[in-house]
Amino acid sequence: MREIKIGLLGLGVVGSGVYRLLSENGDFMAQKTGSRLTIKKILVRDLGKPRPVSVPDGTLTTRAEEILEDPEIEIVCELMGGIEPAKSYILSALSAGKHVVTANKAVLAEFGPEVFQAAEAADRGLFFEAAVGGGVPIIKTLRESLSANRIQTITAIVNGTCNYILTRMQESGLSFKEALVEAQKLGFAEADPTLDISGMDSAHKLALLATLSYGSFVPAEKVYVEGIEGLEPLDLAFAKEFGFLTKLLAIAREKEGEVEVRVHPTLVPEGHMLSSVRLAYNAFLLKGDFVGEIMLYGLGAGAEPTASAVVADLLDAARLIISGAKPTSILYRETPLDIKPMPRIVSRYFFRFSAVDRPGVLSKISGILGKHGISIASVIQKGRQIGGSVPIVMLTHEAEESAVRKALSEIDKLDVVTAPTKLLRILED
């Protein structure tokens, strides 16, 4: 049986999960694939640090060159996180003729073309299933199962931290801060949750999904991003009265030669497939021109689900080595994508206005909306006072974002409006 040696960069939560999975299921996987995966060396920062797994003496090293320059190591598995030195190690491994498995969405989303082209130039495989969906096989689905389809839309919940927080706010009435603290205590949120709650983690993941779906690199900075920090239980409760649940969605859509890529809180109809995705779970709703709609669902983070995806990639790399097959290209489109500017996006909207309780307020607001071509679908005007103001909640028919922004800018300057208007977009049916 062929033995394939691996160099592991990092032995943190995910790295330890990978080591344990290879140890516990190694015989089972060898029977399935006809090759045995063996970890020869593991790069760590501190040799004396306690580890959740026990490794043989001499396996750990603080010198990356012991992995990158070892001709016996055929696959390098990068699980360090961060941009540097991870990016340099990935590029060095590829130039040394090694296949690379990584879970590093930041490197791929920021420096995709450089890394993808390095893999193609070296004629080596680059595998990154765990970079987006944890244990959910979204990358393989796009690269293989749906490769015959034009992907028309991707609508996804890709951040378990945000989904957990929003679920708790909706179901228990917790404030954003209370739900975040709870998520941190349970291990669903980092000590510094900025990347998650700002929406940037979701933007990195969406950039990768759009790149795979449309064949041309989508930089993360081209993704429009809003986070969940400004959401209040009040907004989620009003949305529920209209029959919506609030989710942080990552949306990519190709239409008439342009691609939308955006991440923001979105109102999802209660009967929609994504409305039932609760707590720390992820879901990916894809629509292809021939396959129609399909949905993948599962845990998007954690040691075991992520390790499952990483080891599946290691097995794919091993099959590539044994078969001698040529890796498939990631960037197949010769021209850059035309990213649709956010001001031209068309959507339905939820507005919450904070206004003084005075006759004529509603007519002033609706008059400005009408002037900008924004049609009102529903209104709730509550009599309860909130900080001296009365909330007026509206749903609109479809309108262009630029018109909405102009109208709200004008409305927020009215002397009867006491706070900036809250805006949420509504998912298309």
Tab-separated table of C-alpha atoms in Angstrom:
chain	number	residue	atom	x	y	z
A	1	MET	CA	0.000	0.000	0.000
A	2	ARG	CA	1.307	3.437	-0.962
A	3	GLU	CA	2.242	5.674	1.994
A	4	ILE	CA	1.756	9.399	1.448
A	5	LYS	CA	3.503	11.688	3.892
A	6	ILE	CA	2.017	14.943	5.091
A	7	GLY	CA	3.479	18.044	6.692
A	8	LEU	CA	1.056	19.796	9.034
A	9	LEU	CA	1.420	23.535	9.642
A	10	GLY	CA	-0.301	24.220	12.954
A	11	LEU	CA	-1.600	22.034	15.781
A	12	GLY	CA	-4.350	24.181	17.233
A	13	VAL	CA	-8.015	23.246	17.533
A	14	VAL	CA	-8.434	22.200	13.883
A	15	GLY	CA	-4.927	20.752	13.525
A	16	SER	CA	-5.481	18.582	16.582
A	17	GLY	CA	-8.809	17.441	15.146
A	18	VAL	CA	-7.097	16.477	11.884
A	19	TYR	CA	-4.386	14.553	13.727
A	20	ARG	CA	-6.993	12.696	15.800
A	21	LEU	CA	-9.150	11.855	12.771
A	22	LEU	CA	-6.188	10.480	10.821
A	23	SER	CA	-5.144	8.438	13.865
A	24	GLU	CA	-8.582	7.023	14.635
A	25	ASN	CA	-9.841	6.405	11.080
A	26	GLY	CA	-6.529	5.814	9.297
A	27	ASP	CA	-7.082	2.088	8.693
A	28	PHE	CA	-10.639	2.672	7.498
A	29	MET	CA	-9.519	5.392	5.066
A	30	ALA	CA	-6.619	3.274	3.792
A	31	GLN	CA	-9.065	0.496	2.874
A	32	LYS	CA	-11.217	2.975	0.947
A	33	THR	CA	-8.422	4.741	-0.932
A	34	GLY	CA	-5.606	2.215	-1.210
A	35	SER	CA	-3.144	4.677	0.336
A	36	ARG	CA	-2.123	5.494	3.884
A	37	LEU	CA	-1.819	9.109	4.982
A	38	THR	CA	0.966	9.658	7.506
A	39	ILE	CA	1.854	12.906	9.251
A	40	LYS	CA	5.642	13.138	9.210
A	41	LYS	CA	6.185	16.608	10.675
A	42	ILE	CA	4.089	19.253	12.443
A	43	LEU	CA	5.076	22.911	12.614
A	44	VAL	CA	4.311	24.616	15.950
A	45	ARG	CA	5.389	27.877	17.558
A	46	ASP	CA	6.165	26.440	21.004
A	47	LEU	CA	7.495	22.905	21.478
A	48	GLY	CA	6.709	22.955	25.201
A	49	LYS	CA	3.061	23.944	24.959
A	50	PRO	CA	0.564	21.320	26.253
A	51	ARG	CA	-1.351	19.653	23.391
A	52	PRO	CA	-4.780	17.993	23.283
A	53	VAL	CA	-3.221	15.114	21.299
A	54	SER	CA	-0.120	13.028	21.913
A	55	VAL	CA	2.357	12.887	19.013
A	56	PRO	CA	5.530	10.787	18.640
A	57	ASP	CA	8.855	12.295	19.681
A	58	GLY	CA	10.547	14.209	16.887
A	59	THR	CA	7.298	14.980	15.054
A	60	LEU	CA	6.994	18.574	16.251
A	61	THR	CA	9.252	21.278	14.855
A	62	THR	CA	9.547	25.055	14.950
A	63	ARG	CA	11.374	25.143	11.597
A	64	ALA	CA	9.083	25.376	8.552
A	65	GLU	CA	11.889	24.296	6.209
A	66	GLU	CA	11.836	20.816	7.761
A	67	ILE	CA	8.466	20.437	6.045
A	68	LEU	CA	8.776	22.667	2.987
A	69	GLU	CA	12.179	21.291	1.940
A	70	ASP	CA	11.556	17.618	2.745
A	71	PRO	CA	11.227	15.693	-0.555
A	72	GLU	CA	9.363	12.855	1.191
A	73	ILE	CA	6.483	15.146	2.164
A	74	GLU	CA	4.035	15.273	-0.758
A	75	ILE	CA	1.178	17.214	0.841
A	76	VAL	CA	1.389	20.310	3.028
A	77	CYS	CA	-1.669	21.032	5.182
A	78	GLU	CA	-1.803	24.667	6.347
A	79	LEU	CA	-3.963	25.239	9.429
A	80	MET	CA	-2.197	28.203	11.016
A	81	GLY	CA	-4.639	30.947	10.048
A	82	GLY	CA	-3.791	34.583	9.406
A	83	ILE	CA	-2.097	36.026	6.346
A	84	GLU	CA	1.589	35.652	7.173
A	85	PRO	CA	3.532	33.463	7.392
A	86	ALA	CA	0.734	31.180	6.125
A	87	LYS	CA	0.652	32.696	2.633
A	88	SER	CA	4.431	32.406	2.185
A	89	TYR	CA	4.378	28.795	3.356
A	90	ILE	CA	1.567	27.929	0.911
A	91	LEU	CA	3.457	29.486	-2.003
A	92	SER	CA	6.729	27.808	-0.971
A	93	ALA	CA	5.029	24.421	-0.712
A	94	LEU	CA	3.526	24.767	-4.193
A	95	SER	CA	6.815	25.887	-5.744
A	96	ALA	CA	8.480	22.879	-4.109
A	97	GLY	CA	6.061	20.595	-5.969
A	98	LYS	CA	3.795	19.742	-3.051
A	99	HIS	CA	0.017	19.631	-3.072
A	100	VAL	CA	-1.569	22.024	-0.569
A	101	VAL	CA	-4.624	21.693	1.655
A	102	THR	CA	-5.659	24.823	3.562
A	103	ALA	CA	-8.530	26.144	5.639
A	104	ASN	CA	-7.296	29.726	5.281
A	105	LYS	CA	-10.113	31.809	3.799
A	106	ALA	CA	-8.302	35.096	4.494
A	107	VAL	CA	-5.287	34.229	2.319
A	108	LEU	CA	-7.463	32.930	-0.513
A	109	ALA	CA	-9.931	35.822	-0.394
A	110	GLU	CA	-7.193	38.477	-0.315
A	111	PHE	CA	-4.507	36.871	-2.500
A	112	GLY	CA	-6.477	34.358	-4.554
A	113	PRO	CA	-4.969	35.011	-8.002
A	114	GLU	CA	-1.399	34.727	-6.729
A	115	VAL	CA	-2.099	31.465	-4.920
A	116	PHE	CA	-4.311	29.949	-7.642
A	117	GLN	CA	-1.800	30.805	-10.363
A	118	ALA	CA	1.062	29.386	-8.286
A	119	ALA	CA	-0.830	26.089	-7.988
A	120	GLU	CA	-1.493	26.016	-11.732
A	121	ALA	CA	2.132	26.872	-12.580
A	122	ALA	CA	3.359	24.087	-10.303
A	123	ASP	CA	0.732	21.668	-11.663
A	124	ARG	CA	-0.276	20.875	-8.100
A	125	GLY	CA	-3.619	20.655	-6.395
A	126	LEU	CA	-4.919	23.363	-4.074
A	127	PHE	CA	-7.731	22.170	-1.809
A	128	PHE	CA	-9.706	24.425	0.550
A	129	GLU	CA	-13.021	22.795	1.456
A	130	ALA	CA	-12.708	23.781	5.120
A	131	ALA	CA	-12.137	27.464	4.303
A	132	VAL	CA	-15.829	28.203	3.779
A	133	GLY	CA	-18.336	25.738	5.199
A	134	GLY	CA	-16.530	23.765	7.880
A	135	GLY	CA	-17.983	20.282	7.557
A	136	VAL	CA	-20.434	21.275	4.789
A	137	PRO	CA	-18.993	20.205	1.383
A	138	ILE	CA	-19.863	23.391	-0.481
A	139	ILE	CA	-16.546	23.730	-2.361
A	140	LYS	CA	-16.650	20.220	-3.800
A	141	THR	CA	-20.302	20.723	-4.707
A	142	LEU	CA	-19.455	23.818	-6.756
A	143	ARG	CA	-16.230	22.473	-8.286
A	144	GLU	CA	-17.536	19.002	-9.128
A	145	SER	CA	-21.210	18.181	-8.613
A	146	LEU	CA	-22.532	21.409	-10.158
A	147	SER	CA	-19.728	22.006	-12.642
A	148	ALA	CA	-22.123	21.553	-15.596
A	149	ASN	CA	-24.416	24.310	-14.305
A	150	ARG	CA	-24.350	28.062	-14.519
A	151	ILE	CA	-24.786	29.138	-10.902
A	152	GLN	CA	-27.515	31.744	-10.950
A	153	THR	CA	-27.712	32.500	-7.233
A	154	ILE	CA	-25.997	31.657	-3.963
A	155	THR	CA	-27.913	32.559	-0.811
A	156	ALA	CA	-26.114	31.402	2.301
A	157	ILE	CA	-25.772	31.589	6.059
A	158	VAL	CA	-22.012	31.206	6.399
A	159	ASN	CA	-21.237	32.467	9.904
A	160	GLY	CA	-22.348	30.373	12.861
A	161	THR	CA	-21.502	33.091	15.393
A	162	CYS	CA	-23.894	35.581	13.815
A	163	ASN	CA	-26.602	33.001	13.268
A	164	TYR	CA	-26.395	31.942	16.927
A	165	ILE	CA	-26.643	35.552	18.124
A	166	LEU	CA	-29.610	36.359	15.876
A	167	THR	CA	-31.405	33.145	16.849
A	168	ARG	CA	-31.110	33.969	20.548
A	169	MET	CA	-32.186	37.579	20.002
A	170	GLN	CA	-35.259	36.431	18.057
A	171	GLU	CA	-36.314	33.500	20.200
A	172	SER	CA	-35.496	34.830	23.686
A	173	GLY	CA	-35.496	38.598	23.272
A	174	LEU	CA	-31.856	38.938	24.303
A	175	SER	CA	-29.995	42.106	23.437
A	176	PHE	CA	-27.142	41.872	20.959
A	177	LYS	CA	-24.601	42.170	23.777
A	178	GLU	CA	-26.310	39.508	25.911
A	179	ALA	CA	-26.465	37.065	22.995
A	180	LEU	CA	-22.815	37.718	22.115
A	181	VAL	CA	-21.634	37.075	25.691
A	182	GLU	CA	-23.640	33.827	25.738
A	183	ALA	CA	-22.101	32.752	22.415
A	184	GLN	CA	-18.617	33.463	23.771
A	185	LYS	CA	-19.261	31.420	26.930
A	186	LEU	CA	-20.404	28.466	24.805
A	187	GLY	CA	-17.429	28.714	22.432
A	188	PHE	CA	-19.475	29.883	19.434
A	189	ALA	CA	-17.777	33.306	19.355
A	190	GLU	CA	-14.157	34.406	19.620
A	191	ALA	CA	-12.880	36.610	22.442
A	192	ASP	CA	-12.547	39.279	19.732
A	193	PRO	CA	-15.624	38.660	17.547
A	194	THR	CA	-15.075	41.652	15.240
A	195	LEU	CA	-14.388	39.660	12.075
A	196	ASP	CA	-17.601	37.674	12.566
A	197	ILE	CA	-20.096	40.304	13.715
A	198	SER	CA	-18.862	42.918	11.220
A	199	GLY	CA	-19.725	40.559	8.353
A	200	MET	CA	-16.123	40.389	7.083
A	201	ASP	CA	-15.781	36.655	7.734
A	202	SER	CA	-18.899	36.123	5.622
A	203	ALA	CA	-17.515	38.450	2.938
A	204	HIS	CA	-14.287	36.424	2.685
A	205	LYS	CA	-16.316	33.242	2.285
A	206	LEU	CA	-18.682	34.758	-0.269
A	207	ALA	CA	-15.734	36.054	-2.303
A	208	LEU	CA	-14.420	32.484	-2.555
A	209	LEU	CA	-17.831	31.046	-3.451
A	210	ALA	CA	-18.351	33.669	-6.159
A	211	THR	CA	-14.847	33.080	-7.524
A	212	LEU	CA	-15.543	29.354	-7.847
A	213	SER	CA	-19.019	29.856	-9.271
A	214	TYR	CA	-18.141	32.452	-11.894
A	215	GLY	CA	-14.538	31.514	-12.752
A	216	SER	CA	-12.923	34.901	-12.161
A	217	PHE	CA	-11.425	36.218	-8.940
A	218	VAL	CA	-13.778	38.258	-6.767
A	219	PRO	CA	-11.750	40.328	-4.268
A	220	ALA	CA	-13.204	40.492	-0.766
A	221	GLU	CA	-13.149	44.299	-0.924
A	222	LYS	CA	-15.653	44.150	-3.807
A	223	VAL	CA	-18.229	42.517	-1.522
A	224	TYR	CA	-20.694	44.972	0.032
A	225	VAL	CA	-20.730	44.320	3.783
A	226	GLU	CA	-22.989	45.198	6.704
A	227	GLY	CA	-22.672	43.435	10.049
A	228	ILE	CA	-25.164	42.691	12.805
A	229	GLU	CA	-23.796	45.010	15.531
A	230	GLY	CA	-26.524	47.609	15.041
A	231	LEU	CA	-29.495	45.242	15.222
A	232	GLU	CA	-31.893	45.595	18.137
A	233	PRO	CA	-34.473	43.100	19.477
A	234	LEU	CA	-37.109	45.680	18.553
A	235	ASP	CA	-36.292	45.374	14.847
A	236	LEU	CA	-36.350	41.584	14.963
A	237	ALA	CA	-39.698	41.676	16.779
A	238	PHE	CA	-41.250	44.018	14.209
A	239	ALA	CA	-39.915	41.831	11.394
A	240	LYS	CA	-41.556	38.828	13.074
A	241	GLU	CA	-44.898	40.662	13.116
A	242	PHE	CA	-44.630	40.898	9.332
A	243	GLY	CA	-43.764	37.173	9.063
A	244	PHE	CA	-39.987	37.406	8.688
A	245	LEU	CA	-36.942	36.096	10.541
A	246	THR	CA	-33.667	38.014	10.448
A	247	LYS	CA	-30.504	36.323	9.123
A	248	LEU	CA	-27.064	37.529	8.098
A	249	LEU	CA	-27.026	36.396	4.465
A	250	ALA	CA	-24.221	36.154	1.936
A	251	ILE	CA	-25.734	36.646	-1.516
A	252	ALA	CA	-24.197	36.230	-4.967
A	253	ARG	CA	-26.315	36.572	-8.082
A	254	GLU	CA	-25.414	36.668	-11.775
A	255	LYS	CA	-27.856	38.450	-14.039
A	256	GLU	CA	-27.483	40.100	-17.428
A	257	GLY	CA	-23.703	39.920	-17.363
A	258	GLU	CA	-23.296	41.444	-13.899
A	259	VAL	CA	-22.672	39.797	-10.536
A	260	GLU	CA	-24.049	40.995	-7.209
A	261	VAL	CA	-21.956	40.116	-4.140
A	262	ARG	CA	-23.254	41.353	-0.811
A	263	VAL	CA	-23.413	40.454	2.879
A	264	HIS	CA	-26.003	42.077	5.155
A	265	PRO	CA	-28.804	41.309	7.621
A	266	THR	CA	-31.814	40.199	5.615
A	267	LEU	CA	-35.454	39.472	6.388
A	268	VAL	CA	-36.283	35.901	5.377
A	269	PRO	CA	-39.935	34.771	5.046
A	270	GLU	CA	-40.832	32.297	7.801
A	271	GLY	CA	-41.692	29.560	5.302
A	272	HIS	CA	-38.396	29.866	3.418
A	273	MET	CA	-35.854	27.021	3.631
A	274	LEU	CA	-33.235	29.254	5.248
A	275	SER	CA	-35.603	30.456	7.979
A	276	SER	CA	-35.268	27.140	9.843
A	277	VAL	CA	-31.454	27.338	10.087
A	278	ARG	CA	-30.886	28.050	13.789
A	279	LEU	CA	-28.054	28.633	16.240
A	280	ALA	CA	-24.520	27.864	14.986
A	281	TYR	CA	-25.552	26.020	11.817
A	282	ASN	CA	-24.667	27.082	8.277
A	283	ALA	CA	-26.670	26.584	5.089
A	284	PHE	CA	-26.028	27.127	1.389
A	285	LEU	CA	-28.947	27.518	-1.003
A	286	LEU	CA	-27.722	27.230	-4.592
A	287	LYS	CA	-29.627	27.658	-7.834
A	288	GLY	CA	-28.210	26.263	-11.066
A	289	ASP	CA	-29.698	26.716	-14.498
A	290	PHE	CA	-30.307	22.964	-14.937
A	291	VAL	CA	-30.279	21.485	-11.429
A	292	GLY	CA	-32.617	24.086	-9.947
A	293	GLU	CA	-32.400	24.728	-6.209
A	294	ILE	CA	-30.401	22.579	-3.799
A	295	MET	CA	-29.479	23.244	-0.176
A	296	LEU	CA	-26.552	22.034	1.936
A	297	TYR	CA	-26.804	22.306	5.724
A	298	GLY	CA	-24.549	21.548	8.665
A	299	LEU	CA	-22.080	22.834	11.229
A	300	GLY	CA	-19.777	25.411	9.701
A	301	ALA	CA	-17.168	25.482	12.451
A	302	GLY	CA	-15.669	23.448	15.282
A	303	ALA	CA	-12.775	21.019	15.469
A	304	GLU	CA	-14.527	17.874	14.258
A	305	PRO	CA	-16.618	19.212	11.331
A	306	THR	CA	-13.668	21.255	10.054
A	307	ALA	CA	-11.249	18.348	10.483
A	308	SER	CA	-13.651	16.196	8.476
A	309	ALA	CA	-13.428	18.633	5.549
A	310	VAL	CA	-9.636	18.955	5.812
A	311	VAL	CA	-9.082	15.198	5.796
A	312	ALA	CA	-11.464	14.789	2.852
A	313	ASP	CA	-9.213	17.233	0.990
A	314	LEU	CA	-6.127	15.257	2.035
A	315	LEU	CA	-7.731	12.133	0.574
A	316	ASP	CA	-8.501	13.977	-2.675
A	317	ALA	CA	-4.881	15.131	-2.856
A	318	ALA	CA	-3.743	11.549	-2.269
A	319	ARG	CA	-5.957	10.324	-5.115
A	320	LEU	CA	-4.419	12.968	-7.364
A	321	ILE	CA	-0.931	11.736	-6.470
A	322	ILE	CA	-1.781	8.080	-7.074
A	323	SER	CA	-3.642	8.674	-10.346
A	324	GLY	CA	-1.235	11.256	-11.730
A	325	ALA	CA	-4.234	13.282	-12.896
A	326	LYS	CA	-3.977	16.994	-13.638
A	327	PRO	CA	-5.628	19.365	-11.133
A	328	THR	CA	-8.589	21.366	-12.429
A	329	SER	CA	-8.265	25.127	-12.929
A	330	ILE	CA	-10.029	27.474	-10.539
A	331	LEU	CA	-9.828	30.672	-12.609
A	332	TYR	CA	-11.193	29.682	-16.027
A	333	ARG	CA	-12.751	32.961	-17.154
A	334	GLU	CA	-10.477	35.163	-19.247
A	335	THR	CA	-12.155	38.490	-18.480
A	336	PRO	CA	-12.826	40.030	-15.042
A	337	LEU	CA	-16.325	39.929	-13.636
A	338	ASP	CA	-18.485	43.021	-13.817
A	339	ILE	CA	-19.519	43.582	-10.186
A	340	LYS	CA	-22.852	45.365	-9.900
A	341	PRO	CA	-22.548	48.517	-7.738
A	342	MET	CA	-24.658	48.464	-4.580
A	343	PRO	CA	-26.573	51.663	-5.479
A	344	ARG	CA	-28.088	49.790	-8.450
A	345	ILE	CA	-29.268	46.799	-6.425
A	346	VAL	CA	-33.052	46.344	-6.441
A	347	SER	CA	-34.744	44.966	-3.328
A	348	ARG	CA	-37.752	45.219	-1.067
A	349	TYR	CA	-37.069	47.048	2.195
A	350	PHE	CA	-37.987	47.224	5.873
A	351	PHE	CA	-37.760	50.692	7.440
A	352	ARG	CA	-38.124	51.620	11.103
A	353	PHE	CA	-38.540	55.354	11.578
A	354	SER	CA	-38.301	57.012	14.998
A	355	ALA	CA	-40.640	59.990	15.006
A	356	VAL	CA	-42.446	62.333	17.380
A	357	ASP	CA	-46.107	61.512	17.968
A	358	ARG	CA	-47.641	64.343	15.961
A	359	PRO	CA	-50.327	64.533	13.263
A	360	GLY	CA	-48.987	64.566	9.704
A	361	VAL	CA	-45.726	62.725	10.392
A	362	LEU	CA	-46.710	59.664	8.383
A	363	SER	CA	-47.803	61.750	5.404
A	364	LYS	CA	-44.475	63.633	5.393
A	365	ILE	CA	-42.502	60.388	5.364
A	366	SER	CA	-44.678	58.695	2.749
A	367	GLY	CA	-44.573	61.820	0.599
A	368	ILE	CA	-40.771	61.775	0.445
A	369	LEU	CA	-40.763	58.052	-0.335
A	370	GLY	CA	-43.270	58.603	-3.130
A	371	LYS	CA	-41.211	61.445	-4.564
A	372	HIS	CA	-38.302	59.006	-4.956
A	373	GLY	CA	-40.472	56.303	-6.543
A	374	ILE	CA	-40.642	54.063	-3.466
A	375	SER	CA	-44.003	52.345	-3.047
A	376	ILE	CA	-45.195	51.347	0.447
A	377	ALA	CA	-46.541	47.805	0.848
A	378	SER	CA	-47.395	47.720	4.591
A	379	VAL	CA	-47.230	50.000	7.637
A	380	ILE	CA	-47.264	49.436	11.395
A	381	GLN	CA	-47.495	52.537	13.593
A	382	LYS	CA	-47.114	51.719	17.261
A	383	GLY	CA	-48.391	53.940	20.028
A	384	ARG	CA	-45.647	52.911	22.463
A	385	GLN	CA	-42.997	55.472	23.277
A	386	ILE	CA	-39.336	54.497	22.819
A	387	GLY	CA	-37.020	57.153	24.197
A	388	GLY	CA	-39.668	59.811	23.594
A	389	SER	CA	-40.335	58.644	20.027
A	390	VAL	CA	-42.919	56.486	18.323
A	391	PRO	CA	-41.742	53.749	15.919
A	392	ILE	CA	-43.228	53.677	12.431
A	393	VAL	CA	-42.406	50.488	10.532
A	394	MET	CA	-42.854	50.129	6.779
A	395	LEU	CA	-42.312	47.449	4.177
A	396	THR	CA	-41.814	48.582	0.593
A	397	HIS	CA	-42.233	47.109	-2.839
A	398	GLU	CA	-39.082	46.734	-4.933
A	399	ALA	CA	-36.943	49.840	-5.205
A	400	GLU	CA	-33.434	50.740	-6.255
A	401	GLU	CA	-30.921	51.188	-3.429
A	402	SER	CA	-29.812	54.618	-4.666
A	403	ALA	CA	-33.381	55.949	-4.502
A	404	VAL	CA	-33.822	54.475	-1.028
A	405	ARG	CA	-30.638	56.104	0.270
A	406	LYS	CA	-31.622	59.499	-1.120
A	407	ALA	CA	-35.104	59.259	0.402
A	408	LEU	CA	-33.840	58.203	3.839
A	409	SER	CA	-31.242	60.962	3.849
A	410	GLU	CA	-34.051	63.465	3.289
A	411	ILE	CA	-36.373	61.848	5.838
A	412	ASP	CA	-33.724	61.730	8.562
A	413	LYS	CA	-33.335	65.525	8.272
A	414	LEU	CA	-37.006	66.138	9.144
A	415	ASP	CA	-37.525	67.843	12.504
A	416	VAL	CA	-40.118	65.190	13.415
A	417	VAL	CA	-37.626	62.309	12.982
A	418	THR	CA	-35.547	61.760	16.121
A	419	ALA	CA	-33.012	59.093	15.086
A	420	PRO	CA	-31.475	57.618	11.927
A	421	THR	CA	-33.823	55.263	10.107
A	422	LYS	CA	-33.165	51.549	10.455
A	423	LEU	CA	-32.996	49.796	7.060
A	424	LEU	CA	-33.136	46.061	6.400
A	425	ARG	CA	-33.451	44.343	3.038
A	426	ILE	CA	-35.972	41.595	2.314
A	427	LEU	CA	-34.998	38.352	0.589
A	428	GLU	CA	-36.506	37.862	-2.842
A	429	ASP	CA	-38.946	34.959	-3.106
